[in-house]
Structure formats: C-alpha cells, structure tokens
XYZ file of C-alpha atoms in Angstrom:
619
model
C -68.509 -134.338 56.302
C -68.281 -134.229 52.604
C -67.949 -137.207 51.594
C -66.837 -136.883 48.475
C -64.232 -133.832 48.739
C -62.925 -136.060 51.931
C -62.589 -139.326 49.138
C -60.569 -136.827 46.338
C -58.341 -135.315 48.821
C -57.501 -139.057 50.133
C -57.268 -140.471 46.910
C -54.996 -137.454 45.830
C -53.053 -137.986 48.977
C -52.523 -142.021 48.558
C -51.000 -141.027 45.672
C -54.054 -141.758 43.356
C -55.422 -144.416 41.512
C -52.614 -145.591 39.838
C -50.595 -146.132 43.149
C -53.579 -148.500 44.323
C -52.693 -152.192 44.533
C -56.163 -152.286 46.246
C -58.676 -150.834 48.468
C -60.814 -152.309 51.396
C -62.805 -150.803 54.372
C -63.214 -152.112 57.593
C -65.674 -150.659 60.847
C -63.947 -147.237 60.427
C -60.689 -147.307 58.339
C -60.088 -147.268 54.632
C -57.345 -149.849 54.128
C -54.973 -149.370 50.676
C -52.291 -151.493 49.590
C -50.032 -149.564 47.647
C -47.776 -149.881 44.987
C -45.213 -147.316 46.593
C -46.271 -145.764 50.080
C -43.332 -143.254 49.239
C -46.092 -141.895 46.771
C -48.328 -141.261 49.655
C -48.255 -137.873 50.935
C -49.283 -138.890 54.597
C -49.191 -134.785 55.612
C -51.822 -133.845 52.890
C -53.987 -136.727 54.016
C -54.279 -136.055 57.781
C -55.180 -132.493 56.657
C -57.872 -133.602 54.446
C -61.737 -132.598 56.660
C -62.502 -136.035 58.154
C -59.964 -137.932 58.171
C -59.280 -138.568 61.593
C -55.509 -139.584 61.308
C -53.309 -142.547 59.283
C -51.761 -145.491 60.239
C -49.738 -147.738 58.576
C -49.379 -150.812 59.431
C -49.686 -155.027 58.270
C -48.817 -154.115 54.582
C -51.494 -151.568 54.439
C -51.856 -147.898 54.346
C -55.185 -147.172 56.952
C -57.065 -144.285 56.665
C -59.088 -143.900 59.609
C -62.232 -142.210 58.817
C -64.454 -143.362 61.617
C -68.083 -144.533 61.142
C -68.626 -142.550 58.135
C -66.434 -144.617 55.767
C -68.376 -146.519 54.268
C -69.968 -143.272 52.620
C -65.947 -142.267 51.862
C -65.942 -145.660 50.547
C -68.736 -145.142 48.364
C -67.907 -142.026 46.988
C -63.956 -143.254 46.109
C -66.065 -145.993 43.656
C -67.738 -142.931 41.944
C -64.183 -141.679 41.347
C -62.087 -144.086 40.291
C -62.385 -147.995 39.219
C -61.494 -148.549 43.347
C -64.715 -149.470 45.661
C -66.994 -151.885 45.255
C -64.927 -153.500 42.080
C -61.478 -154.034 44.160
C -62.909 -154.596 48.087
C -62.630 -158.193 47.413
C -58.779 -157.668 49.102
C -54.627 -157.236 48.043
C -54.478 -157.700 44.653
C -51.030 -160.118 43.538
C -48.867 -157.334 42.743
C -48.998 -155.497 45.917
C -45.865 -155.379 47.809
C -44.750 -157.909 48.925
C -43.259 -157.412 52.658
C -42.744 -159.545 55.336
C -44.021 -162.811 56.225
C -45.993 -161.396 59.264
C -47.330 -158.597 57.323
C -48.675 -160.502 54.314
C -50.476 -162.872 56.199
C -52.258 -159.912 58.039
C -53.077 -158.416 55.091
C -54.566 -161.823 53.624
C -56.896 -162.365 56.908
C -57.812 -158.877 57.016
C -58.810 -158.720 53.164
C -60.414 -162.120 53.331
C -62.341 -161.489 56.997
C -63.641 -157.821 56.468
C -65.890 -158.467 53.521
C -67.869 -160.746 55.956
C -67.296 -159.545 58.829
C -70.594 -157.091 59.571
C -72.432 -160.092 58.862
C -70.855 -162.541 60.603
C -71.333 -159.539 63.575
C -75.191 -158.886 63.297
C -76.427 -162.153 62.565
C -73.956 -163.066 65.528
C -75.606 -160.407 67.841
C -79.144 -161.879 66.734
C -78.300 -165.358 67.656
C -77.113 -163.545 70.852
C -80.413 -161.147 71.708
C -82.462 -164.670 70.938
C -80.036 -167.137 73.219
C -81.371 -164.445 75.747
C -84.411 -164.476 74.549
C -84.309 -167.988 75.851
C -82.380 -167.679 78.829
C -85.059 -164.914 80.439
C -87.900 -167.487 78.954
C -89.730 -164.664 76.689
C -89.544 -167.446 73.970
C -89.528 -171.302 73.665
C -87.078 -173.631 71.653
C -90.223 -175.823 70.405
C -91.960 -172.802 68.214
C -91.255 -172.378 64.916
C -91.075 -168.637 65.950
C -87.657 -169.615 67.387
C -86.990 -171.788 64.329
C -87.283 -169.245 61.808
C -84.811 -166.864 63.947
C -82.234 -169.817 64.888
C -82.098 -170.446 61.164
C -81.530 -166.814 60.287
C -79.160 -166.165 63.421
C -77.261 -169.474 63.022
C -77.107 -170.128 58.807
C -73.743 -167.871 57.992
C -71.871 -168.957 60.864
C -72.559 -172.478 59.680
C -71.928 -171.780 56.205
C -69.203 -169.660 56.296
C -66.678 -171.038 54.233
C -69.065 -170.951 51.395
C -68.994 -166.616 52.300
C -64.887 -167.423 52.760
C -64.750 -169.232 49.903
C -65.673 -166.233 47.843
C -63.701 -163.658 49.832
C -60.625 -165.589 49.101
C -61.011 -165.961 45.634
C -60.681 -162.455 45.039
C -58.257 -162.297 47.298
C -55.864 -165.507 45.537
C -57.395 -164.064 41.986
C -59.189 -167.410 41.732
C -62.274 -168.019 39.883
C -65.159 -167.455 42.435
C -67.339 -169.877 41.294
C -65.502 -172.734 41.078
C -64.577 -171.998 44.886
C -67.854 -171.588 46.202
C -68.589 -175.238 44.259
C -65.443 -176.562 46.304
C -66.929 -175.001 49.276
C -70.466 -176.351 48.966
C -69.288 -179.801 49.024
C -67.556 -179.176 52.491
C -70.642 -178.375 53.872
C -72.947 -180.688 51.660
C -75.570 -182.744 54.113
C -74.657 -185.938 52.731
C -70.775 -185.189 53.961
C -71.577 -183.766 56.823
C -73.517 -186.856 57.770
C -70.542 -189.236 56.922
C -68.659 -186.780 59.961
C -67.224 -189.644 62.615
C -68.571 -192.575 60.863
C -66.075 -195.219 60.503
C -64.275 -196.787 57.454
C -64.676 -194.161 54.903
C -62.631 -194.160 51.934
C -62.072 -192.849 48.551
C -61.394 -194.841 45.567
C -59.353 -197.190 48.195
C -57.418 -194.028 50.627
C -58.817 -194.357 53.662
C -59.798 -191.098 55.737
C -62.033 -189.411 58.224
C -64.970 -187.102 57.582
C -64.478 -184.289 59.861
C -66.716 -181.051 60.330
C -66.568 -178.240 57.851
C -69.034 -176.294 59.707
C -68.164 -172.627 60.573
C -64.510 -173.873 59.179
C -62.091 -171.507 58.108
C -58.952 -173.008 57.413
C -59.916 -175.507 55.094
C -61.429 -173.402 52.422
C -58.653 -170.628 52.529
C -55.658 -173.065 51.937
C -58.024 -175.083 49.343
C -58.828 -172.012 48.053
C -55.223 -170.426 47.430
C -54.215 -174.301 46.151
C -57.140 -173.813 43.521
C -55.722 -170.231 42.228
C -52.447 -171.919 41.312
C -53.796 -175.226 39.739
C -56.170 -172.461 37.177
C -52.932 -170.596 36.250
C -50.955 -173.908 35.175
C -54.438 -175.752 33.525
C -55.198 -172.726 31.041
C -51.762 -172.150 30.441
C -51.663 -175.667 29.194
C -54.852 -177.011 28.660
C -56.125 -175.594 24.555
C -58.931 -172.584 24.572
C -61.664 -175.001 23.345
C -61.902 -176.591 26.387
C -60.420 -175.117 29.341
C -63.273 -172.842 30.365
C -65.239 -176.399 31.515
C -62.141 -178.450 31.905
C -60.318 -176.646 34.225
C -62.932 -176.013 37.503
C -63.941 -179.721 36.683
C -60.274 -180.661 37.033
C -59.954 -178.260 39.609
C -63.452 -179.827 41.849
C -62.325 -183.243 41.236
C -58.621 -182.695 42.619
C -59.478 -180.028 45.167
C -62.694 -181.742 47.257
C -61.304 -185.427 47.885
C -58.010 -183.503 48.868
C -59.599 -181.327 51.647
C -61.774 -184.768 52.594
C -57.973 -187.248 52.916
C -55.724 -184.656 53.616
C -56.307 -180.677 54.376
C -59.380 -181.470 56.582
C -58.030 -183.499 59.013
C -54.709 -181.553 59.517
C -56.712 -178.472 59.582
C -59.298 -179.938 62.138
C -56.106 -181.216 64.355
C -54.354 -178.025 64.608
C -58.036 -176.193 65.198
C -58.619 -178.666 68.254
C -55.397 -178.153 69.419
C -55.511 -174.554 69.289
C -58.907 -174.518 71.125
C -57.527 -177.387 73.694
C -54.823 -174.384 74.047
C -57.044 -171.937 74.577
C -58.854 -173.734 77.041
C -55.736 -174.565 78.801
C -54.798 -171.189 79.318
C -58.182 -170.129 80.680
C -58.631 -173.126 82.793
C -55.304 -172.786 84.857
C -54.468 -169.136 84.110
C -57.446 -167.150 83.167
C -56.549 -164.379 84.682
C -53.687 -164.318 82.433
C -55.884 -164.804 79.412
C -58.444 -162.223 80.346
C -55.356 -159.736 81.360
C -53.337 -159.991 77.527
C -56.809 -159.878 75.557
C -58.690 -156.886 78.039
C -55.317 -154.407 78.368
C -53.810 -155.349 74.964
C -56.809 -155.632 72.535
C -56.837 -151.902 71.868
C -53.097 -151.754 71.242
C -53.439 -155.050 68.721
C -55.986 -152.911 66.738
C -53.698 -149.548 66.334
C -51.624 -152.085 64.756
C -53.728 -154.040 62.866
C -52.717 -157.156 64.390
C -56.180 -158.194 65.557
C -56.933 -159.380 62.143
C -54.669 -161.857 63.144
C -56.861 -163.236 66.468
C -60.488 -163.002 64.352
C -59.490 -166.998 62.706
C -59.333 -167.833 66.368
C -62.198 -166.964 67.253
C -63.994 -169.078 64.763
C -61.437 -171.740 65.490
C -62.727 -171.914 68.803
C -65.783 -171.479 68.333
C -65.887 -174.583 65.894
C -63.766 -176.948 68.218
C -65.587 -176.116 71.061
C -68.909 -174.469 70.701
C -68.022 -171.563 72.221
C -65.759 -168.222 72.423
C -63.781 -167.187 75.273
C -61.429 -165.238 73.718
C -64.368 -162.642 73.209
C -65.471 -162.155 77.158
C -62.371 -159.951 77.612
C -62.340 -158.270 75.022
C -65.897 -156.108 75.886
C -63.681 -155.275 78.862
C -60.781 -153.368 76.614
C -63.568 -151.635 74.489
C -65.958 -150.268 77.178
C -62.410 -148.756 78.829
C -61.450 -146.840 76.185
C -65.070 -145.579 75.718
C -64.831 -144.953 79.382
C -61.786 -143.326 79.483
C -62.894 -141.364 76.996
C -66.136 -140.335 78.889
C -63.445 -139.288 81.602
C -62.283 -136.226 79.024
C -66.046 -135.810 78.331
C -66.526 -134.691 81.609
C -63.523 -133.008 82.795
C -62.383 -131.391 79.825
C -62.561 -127.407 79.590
C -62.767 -126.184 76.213
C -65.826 -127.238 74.008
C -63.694 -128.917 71.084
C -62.347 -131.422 72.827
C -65.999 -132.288 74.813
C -67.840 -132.159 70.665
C -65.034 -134.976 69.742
C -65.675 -136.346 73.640
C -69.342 -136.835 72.992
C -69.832 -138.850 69.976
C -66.896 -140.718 70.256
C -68.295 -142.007 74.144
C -71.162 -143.044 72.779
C -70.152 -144.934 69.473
C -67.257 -146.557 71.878
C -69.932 -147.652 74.556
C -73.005 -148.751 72.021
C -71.285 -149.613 68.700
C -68.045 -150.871 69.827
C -66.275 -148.306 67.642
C -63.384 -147.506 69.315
C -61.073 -146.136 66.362
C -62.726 -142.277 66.976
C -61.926 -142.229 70.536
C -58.777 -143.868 70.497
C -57.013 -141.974 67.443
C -58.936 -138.630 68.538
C -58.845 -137.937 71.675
C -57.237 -141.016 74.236
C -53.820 -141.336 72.245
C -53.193 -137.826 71.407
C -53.673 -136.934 75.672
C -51.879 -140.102 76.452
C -53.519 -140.955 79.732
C -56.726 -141.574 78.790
C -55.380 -144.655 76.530
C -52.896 -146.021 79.237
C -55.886 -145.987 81.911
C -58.091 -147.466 78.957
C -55.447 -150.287 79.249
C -55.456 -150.612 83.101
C -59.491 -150.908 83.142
C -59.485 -153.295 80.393
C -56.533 -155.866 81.588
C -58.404 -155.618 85.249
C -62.131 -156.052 83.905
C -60.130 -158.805 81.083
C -58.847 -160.894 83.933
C -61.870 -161.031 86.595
C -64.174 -161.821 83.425
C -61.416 -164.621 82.462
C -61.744 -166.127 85.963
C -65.460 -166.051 85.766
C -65.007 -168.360 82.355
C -67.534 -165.929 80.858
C -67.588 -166.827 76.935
C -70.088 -166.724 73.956
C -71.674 -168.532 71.591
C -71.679 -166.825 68.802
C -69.402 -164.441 67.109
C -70.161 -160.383 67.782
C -68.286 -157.334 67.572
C -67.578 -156.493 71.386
C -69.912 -153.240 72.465
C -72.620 -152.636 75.017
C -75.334 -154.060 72.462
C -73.378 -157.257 72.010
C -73.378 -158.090 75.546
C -76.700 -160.166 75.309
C -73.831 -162.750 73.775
C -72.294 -163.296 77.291
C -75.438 -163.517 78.976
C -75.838 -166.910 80.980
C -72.060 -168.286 79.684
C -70.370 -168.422 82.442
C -70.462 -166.501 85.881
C -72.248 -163.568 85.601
C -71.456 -161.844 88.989
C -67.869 -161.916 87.269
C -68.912 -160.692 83.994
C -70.622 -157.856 86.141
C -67.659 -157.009 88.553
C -65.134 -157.281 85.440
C -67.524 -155.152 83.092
C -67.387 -152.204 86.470
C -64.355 -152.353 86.257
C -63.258 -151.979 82.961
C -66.002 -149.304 83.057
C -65.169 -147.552 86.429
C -61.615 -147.207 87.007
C -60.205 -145.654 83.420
C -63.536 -142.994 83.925
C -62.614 -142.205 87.433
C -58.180 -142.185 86.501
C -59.548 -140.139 84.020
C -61.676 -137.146 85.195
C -59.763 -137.808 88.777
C -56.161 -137.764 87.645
C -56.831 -136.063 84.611
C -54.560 -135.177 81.321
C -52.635 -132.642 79.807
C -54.726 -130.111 77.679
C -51.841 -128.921 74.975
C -51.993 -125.712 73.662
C -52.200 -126.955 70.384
C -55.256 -129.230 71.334
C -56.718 -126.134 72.878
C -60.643 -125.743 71.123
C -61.209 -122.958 68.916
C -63.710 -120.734 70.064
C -67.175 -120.610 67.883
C -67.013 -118.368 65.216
C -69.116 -115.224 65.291
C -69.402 -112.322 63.150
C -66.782 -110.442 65.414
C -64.005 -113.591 64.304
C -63.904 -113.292 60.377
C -60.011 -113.627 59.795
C -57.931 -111.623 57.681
C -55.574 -113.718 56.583
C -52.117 -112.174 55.488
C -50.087 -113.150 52.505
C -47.439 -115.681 53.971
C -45.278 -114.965 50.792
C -43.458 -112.339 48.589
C -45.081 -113.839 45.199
C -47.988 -114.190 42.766
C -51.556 -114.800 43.456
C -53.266 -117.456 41.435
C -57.083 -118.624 41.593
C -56.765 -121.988 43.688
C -57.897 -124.012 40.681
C -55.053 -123.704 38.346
C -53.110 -125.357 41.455
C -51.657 -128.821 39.324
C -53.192 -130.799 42.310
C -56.982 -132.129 42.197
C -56.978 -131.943 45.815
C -56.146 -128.380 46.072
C -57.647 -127.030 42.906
C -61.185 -128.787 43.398
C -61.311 -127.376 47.409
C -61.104 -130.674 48.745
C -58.515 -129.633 51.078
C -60.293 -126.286 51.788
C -61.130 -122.917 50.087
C -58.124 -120.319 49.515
C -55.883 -119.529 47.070
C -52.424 -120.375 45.498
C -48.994 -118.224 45.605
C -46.084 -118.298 43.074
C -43.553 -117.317 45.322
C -40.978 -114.653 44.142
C -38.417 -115.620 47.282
C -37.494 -118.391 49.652
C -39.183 -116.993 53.379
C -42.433 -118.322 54.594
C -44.285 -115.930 57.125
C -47.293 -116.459 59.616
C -50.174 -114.882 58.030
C -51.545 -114.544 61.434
C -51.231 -114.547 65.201
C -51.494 -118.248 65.565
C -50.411 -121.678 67.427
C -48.387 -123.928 64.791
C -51.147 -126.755 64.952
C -48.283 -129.194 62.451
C -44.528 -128.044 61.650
C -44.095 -130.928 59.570
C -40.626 -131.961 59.462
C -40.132 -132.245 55.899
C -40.987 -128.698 55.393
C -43.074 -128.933 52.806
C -46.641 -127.579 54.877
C -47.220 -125.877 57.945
C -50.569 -125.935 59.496
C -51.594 -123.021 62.034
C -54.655 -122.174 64.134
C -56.082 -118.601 65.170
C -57.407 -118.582 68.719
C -60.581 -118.431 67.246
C -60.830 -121.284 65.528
C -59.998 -120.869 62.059
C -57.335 -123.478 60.370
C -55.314 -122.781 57.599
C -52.609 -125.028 55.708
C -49.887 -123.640 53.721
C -48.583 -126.339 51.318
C -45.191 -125.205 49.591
C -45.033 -126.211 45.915
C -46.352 -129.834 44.629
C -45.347 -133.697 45.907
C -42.447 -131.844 48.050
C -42.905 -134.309 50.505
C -40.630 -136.454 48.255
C -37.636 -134.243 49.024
C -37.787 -135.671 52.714
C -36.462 -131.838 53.947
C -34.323 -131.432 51.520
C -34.245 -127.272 50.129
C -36.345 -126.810 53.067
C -35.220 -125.177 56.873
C -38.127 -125.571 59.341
C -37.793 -122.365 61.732
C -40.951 -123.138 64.345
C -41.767 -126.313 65.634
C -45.719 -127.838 66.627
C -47.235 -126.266 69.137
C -45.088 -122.820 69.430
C -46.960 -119.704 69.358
C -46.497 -117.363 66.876
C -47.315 -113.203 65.586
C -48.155 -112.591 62.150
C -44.994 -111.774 60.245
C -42.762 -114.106 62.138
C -40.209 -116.214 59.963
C -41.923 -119.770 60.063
C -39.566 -121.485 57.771
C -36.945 -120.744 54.734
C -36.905 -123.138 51.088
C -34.530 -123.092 47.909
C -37.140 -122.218 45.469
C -34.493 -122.824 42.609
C -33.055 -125.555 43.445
C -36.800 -127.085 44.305
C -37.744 -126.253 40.995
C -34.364 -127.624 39.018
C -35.311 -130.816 41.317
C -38.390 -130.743 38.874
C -41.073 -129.679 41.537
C -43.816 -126.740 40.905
C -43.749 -124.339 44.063
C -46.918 -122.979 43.290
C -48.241 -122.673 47.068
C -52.085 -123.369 48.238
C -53.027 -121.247 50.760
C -56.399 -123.140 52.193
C -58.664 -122.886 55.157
C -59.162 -126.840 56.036
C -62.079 -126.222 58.816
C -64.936 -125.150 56.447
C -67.671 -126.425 59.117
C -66.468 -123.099 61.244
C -65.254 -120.532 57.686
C -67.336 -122.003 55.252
C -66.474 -119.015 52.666
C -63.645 -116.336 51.969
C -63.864 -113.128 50.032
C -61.761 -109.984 49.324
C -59.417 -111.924 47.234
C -56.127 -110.394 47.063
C -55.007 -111.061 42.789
C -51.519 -110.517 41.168
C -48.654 -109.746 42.686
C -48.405 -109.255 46.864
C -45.956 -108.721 49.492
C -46.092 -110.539 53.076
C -47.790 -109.114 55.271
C -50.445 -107.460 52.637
C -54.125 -109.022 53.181
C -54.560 -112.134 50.915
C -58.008 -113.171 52.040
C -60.665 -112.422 54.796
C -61.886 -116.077 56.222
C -65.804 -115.607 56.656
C -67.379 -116.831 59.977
C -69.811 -119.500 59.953
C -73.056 -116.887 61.676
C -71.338 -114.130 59.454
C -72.258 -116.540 56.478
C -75.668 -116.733 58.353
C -76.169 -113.353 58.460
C -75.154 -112.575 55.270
C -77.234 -114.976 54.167
C-alpha cells in the first residue's frame, strides 16, 4: 500500500479537512466524525487502493483500512492538521445524533486512545499469570515483582489514562483532570476504602475503590468541562488561569468521594452481580449472545459499547467473563475464513484468504476477513456466527473468565488459562474453530463472477483501454480533484465529454454500477481495474441527470452503452464533467503509455495499461 496516496484519496473522499469534526483510529478502521456525511463521497472512497470498504455507523464515518492504518493514520497528520493533534476523540460541534449514537461515539473516542495498552500490558499480566500457573516462575521473586508491576500498573491506574482521554474528548483542560484523577487513586484514599465513619467537613460518606474505575472519572470529567466554561466566563483574566482548576479540584474530588463514587460503585456491583447472574443460571445463554453476536456488534460499532463492562466487571469482581466467549466469535470468523482459504479456486480470493486467516487467528483482527472476504460470500460470516454462539456457550458453561483485560486472539489465550474449566475452554475453542472451517470448505459459498480473481498480469495482458467517451483528452492533473489529479485514485487520464453516452472501454465484468451514476467500475478478465468517474462531487445529485444502463456484476463488450447523463443540465447544476479515466489496481498495471491527447471518439484507443512483468521487462 501507499500509504500516503491511500490517506489523500480518503481525505478527498470524506470530503476533506474542512468536513472533519474529528478523526480517530482504532485496530483497523479510521473513524471521522463529520460535519456533513452528505459531503462524503462513499463511492470514491471504497475505490481508493487499500481501503478495504466503509461503514457508517455510531455517529461516525469508518474507514476500514485493516492493520495498516495506523501508517494511513500517520500519513493523514502529514496532510492536514487531523492525526495525532485531533485523535483525542468528537470534537463539540460534531453532529449531534441520537442518544444511542453519541454515547458510542463518546466510549469509542475516550476507550481507543488506551486501548492497545490496556491490551498488551493485559496480555503480559496474562503470559505471566501462566507463567505462574505452569510454575516456570515464583510469586516471592522480585523477577515476578518487577513484571506484576509493569503488567498490573495501567489497569490500576486507569482513570488517570481516562482522565486524559476524556478531556479531549469534553474539551476540558487535561491537566486539571488528571489532578482530579490522581486523587481517586491517591494511597492515602485508597487506604481510607471500607473504613468506617469518614466524613468531610461534617457529610458523612464511604471511601470506595477507584481502582481500574471508569465511570467515576468520565462523569467527573465531563462535570469539570462545564464548571471551566462558566468560571472563565466569569471569573476576571488575572486570575482565572490558577483560580479556576483550584475551584474546579476543590469542588470536583470531595464530590466523586460523597456522591459520584458511591452511585457509580453501586451500579458497577450491580452490573457485575448481573453479569454473574446470567452466567451462573444461564451461561449458556451468556456465552451464546457474546460468541455468535460479537462479530455482528463490531460491523456496527456497538462493541464500544460492552468494552466499560468489561472493566466494570473486572473491578467489582476481579475477573472477566464477558471475554471467554468472545475468543470463540473471533477464532470462527478466522476459521471460516480459513474455510475459503482452502476451498476457494481462483488465486485472488486465496491472497485476501491468507493474510486475513492468519491476522484473524494470531492478532485477533477480524475487520480484513470479515469486510473482505466472509460478508461479501455470505456463508462464511453466518457459519462464523454458528461456531462462535456454539464455542460462546460451552465456554460460558465452563465459567471460563480472565483476569485481565486482552484483545481476544490466539496469543491472548494465556488470559483464560487456569480460570475456569479448561476441558470446556478446549471443547468450546474446537468448536468455534472446527465447525465454521468444515461448513465452510464442506458446504462451501458462492464464487460471483464479479469476485472472480484476475489472472496475473504478464506481458501477453497489457490492456488497451478504449476511450469510453466522445470528448476531450486532458492530462489527469488538471482534473479539479486532488484525488484524481495527484494519482491517488490511480494513473489515467481525464475526458471533457462532447455528448451524454458512456461506453465500455473494454470487454469487461461491471465490478460497481453505482446507483447514483456518477462512476462505474469494470474489470478485464485479466485483472486490470479501471474507474470511470463522470464529472466532479456528482454524487451529490443522488441520480439525478444520470440513467444507469448495466447493473454490478453483468458482463459486458467494449462499445456497449453502460450508462447515459445530461451533461448540460449537470453543468447548469454547477458541476464540472471533466471525467477521470484511472486504473485503481496499480500493484498489477503499475504504468500506462501511448496516451491518446485532444480530441477522441469512443471506441478510439485512449491508453495501453502496462503489465506488472511487462514493467519488469521493460525495466
């Protein structure tokens, strides 16, 4: 991947900078808030090399990139004042939405900053617990001091990490938060914790635990933003840098200690004396919802919502159930995914099979598999489901759990080890593993036409690619899009049409009739991928001007009608038709050449789309 051609064309595609509320990144997605998702030209962005697909979804426009994005990431902070500057989560403007979807979008901006190390030092505190368990270390070395410490500290402390996190996210002043937050966890406090006959200046109330806490410091947290609006709106310049986090400390601690705490800590221990309800009289039940639905909750986003429960748990009762199951949903969609490894026929789909198997089954990366290959053939994800709600509900009954908090994968599983019954862990984990792999290769899937793999390119397959359009060839770079006229969409050229009839350029398989009209994406049989993007932003006229004649998927012969537009009227709607013509799959054509210039006919050559060995050879 490029990196940064694959952050321009996003960015360009999002809508740009100026249509960011904010930017985040998560295990494999880029996740926007924007000001107007209408902006967003979803089409160009799916087309754009690496970008696996888009999904939208808990306030937030997701990108899914895979494991390379935080690279993408990177390179979007080179770009633009995005990146590193606004990951700290949805700025105050962003839209609004609903209830549901705003307080996603607040656990998911305030969790994913932390989350990778939350996740390794939680897989540490894992490899050592079994470490202990097989007895290749003791408890009474400071060998296994020094790790506990390292393995256990952020868990501990990690509303002083929150406490930051959610300052950028509430637009509060970090510092003052993390001062709020180091009291909670101060060692004189925590050594008041169920001592009697505490008060403060005369209240009475109980010191409860604000180790691995959560709730506490988010709610204290978004209190704090408001109170440093109101005191330096009112409190004069001279003084309300100093004034107002003392003000702010002095309110904000004693009211966690009398009043936030000890709600907080009743709802947490009633949540986990839920939990534990569930999995003591129903675990099946348990195990079932979080093994076959897990996968679905993260298409959705919506398992942003579960990660506070976790630590919830985990802080009311030392321990994580919720988490057993859940290595039984991810290891069956890596397995089902295996399942196409092996029984699929053409060599594109086994290269996506491959990587995506492994990063599933050792990473816990799932998002490659899932959007790639399992949803598109259908199947694969609905066994995926079946393995993981059977594996999910033997693993509940065994009351396998963890003590620490890890991101499920094979890796992790050192976390379950010796929590609970094993021989159920084992059983579940086979079959999570077993029956999606064999429903899979046995049963099988549907290999579209359109999902067909392109053969490898040789010096017999250069392309000639045929002008689509009666118009005006243009160099590609005085195309009035930065994603098109820096290539990173592809190499090609740009057409000003002269009339209103799109042609196929090629024999071909329509690989995306988009119903808007506004781009058509077509493969050659031997491999090459070209997009033809009519005029600029004309995904804003929704269709309108434009009559799609083909639909996804239907074969096509050069010269055959594809689809019909109102140039005029487009352009009195105040669009530019200029028309990229680009080959997106550079890894296979990395170069074109006979360049047709000035004025061409369809049908006439427009391009010849060079082979990756021809490029060798030439070379």
């Amino acid at each position: 991947m490029d990196y940064s051609k694959t952050a321009a064309g996003v960015l360009q595609g999002v809508g740009g900078e100026e249509n960011v509320s904010s930017l985040v990144h998560c295990a494999t997605r880029l996740r926007f808030v924007l000001k107007d998702e209408s902006k967003a030209d979803t089409a160009a962005v799916k087309a754009t090399p690496g970008v696996v697909t888009v999904a939208q979804a808990g306030g937030q426009y997701q990108v899914v990139i895979g494991n390379d994005v935080p690279d993408v990431f990177a390179e979007i902070g080179k770009i633009s004042k995005l990146g590193a500057a606004s990951s700290d989560g949805a700025a105050n403007d962003a839209p609004k939405g609903n209830l549901f979807n705003r307080f996603i979008s607040m656990i998911s901006s305030i969790f994913t900053p932390v989350l990778w190390a939350l996740a390794g030092t939680g897989l540490l505190k894992a490899f050592l617990a079994a470490a202990v368990t097989f007895n290749w270390i003791t408890t009474d070395t400071t060998t296994y001091a020094v790790l506990n410490a390292l393995s256990d500290a952020f868990i501990n402390f990690l509303p002083i990490a929150l406490s930051i996190t959610a300052a950028r996210y509430f637009k509060a002043n970090e510092w003052t938060s993390l001062a709020i937050a180091g009291a909670l966890v101060y060692p004189t406090m925590a050594g008041l914790v169920g001592q009697p006959g505490l008060t403060f200046f005369g209240i009475p109330f109980t010191m409860v635990s604000y180790v691995s806490s959560v709730i506490p410091i988010i709610v204290v947290v978004w209190l704090q933003s408001h109170a440093e609006k109101f005191l330096y709106r009112v409190l004069p310049g001279a003084v309300k840098r100093f004034m107002t986090p003392m003000i702010v400390v002095l309110f904000a601690v004693p009211l966690v200690f009398v009043v936030i705490g000890p709600i907080s800590d009743l709802l947490g221990g009633g949540l986990g004396k839920g939990i534990g309800w569930v999995f003591d009289n129903a675990p099946w039940a348990g195990g079932a919802i979080m093994g076959g639905l897990w996968q679905v909750f993260v298409i959705f986003g919506l398992h942003w919502g579960l990660v506070p429960l976790f630590t919830l748990e985990f802080q009311t009762t030392g321990q994580i159930l919720l988490v057993g199951p859940v290595f039984a949903a991810v290891l069956a969609q890596a397995a089902a995914v295996a399942g196409v490894w092996v029984r699929a026929r053409n060599k594109n789909l086994k290269s996506l099979a491959a990587p995506a198997t492994l990063s599933g089954f050792l990473a816990g990366i799932t998002e490659p598999a899932i959007y790639g290959i399992n949803l598109p053939l259908k199947r694969p994800f609905a066994f995926g489901i079946v393995g993981g709600a059977i594996g999910g509900a033997i693993i509940g009954i065994g009351g396998v759990f963890a003590k620490a908090f890890v991101v499920p994968s094979g890796l992790a599983l050192p976390a379950l080890f010796g929590n609970g019954n094993m021989i159920m862990l084992i059983i579940g984990l086979g079959v999570a593993i077993v029956v999606p792999f064999l429903l899979t290769a046995i049963v099988g899937f549907v290999e579209p036409a359109e999902d067909a793999a392109p053969a490898p390119a040789s010096a017999e397959n250069d392309l000639v690619v045929l002008s689509p359009l009666d118009g005006t060839v243009v160099d590609l770079s005085e195309t009035p899009d930065a994603a098109f006229a820096e290539g990173a969409l592809g190499d090609g050229v740009a057409i000003l049409p002269r009339s209103g009839a799109l042609y196929a350029p090629f024999d071909a398989t329509v690989a995306a009739a988009f119903p808007t009209g506004h781009a058509i994406g077509l493969r050659h049989a031997d491999g090459a991928e070209v997009l033809i993007h009519i005029g600029i932003d004309t995904v804003k006229l929704a269709g309108q001007h434009f009559d799609v004649k083909v639909t996804t998927g239907q074969q096509v012969k050069a010269g055959d009608l594809l689809l019909e537009f109102d140039g005029d009227a487009i352009e009195k709607a105040g669009y530019d038709l200029t028309t990229p013509v680009v080959v997106t799959n550079g890894e296979l054509y990395p170069a074109i050449t006979d360049l047709a210039s000035g004025p061409v006919a369809h049908g006439e050559p427009l391009f010849t789309a060079v082979s990756v060995e021809s490029a060798a050879v030439t070379a």
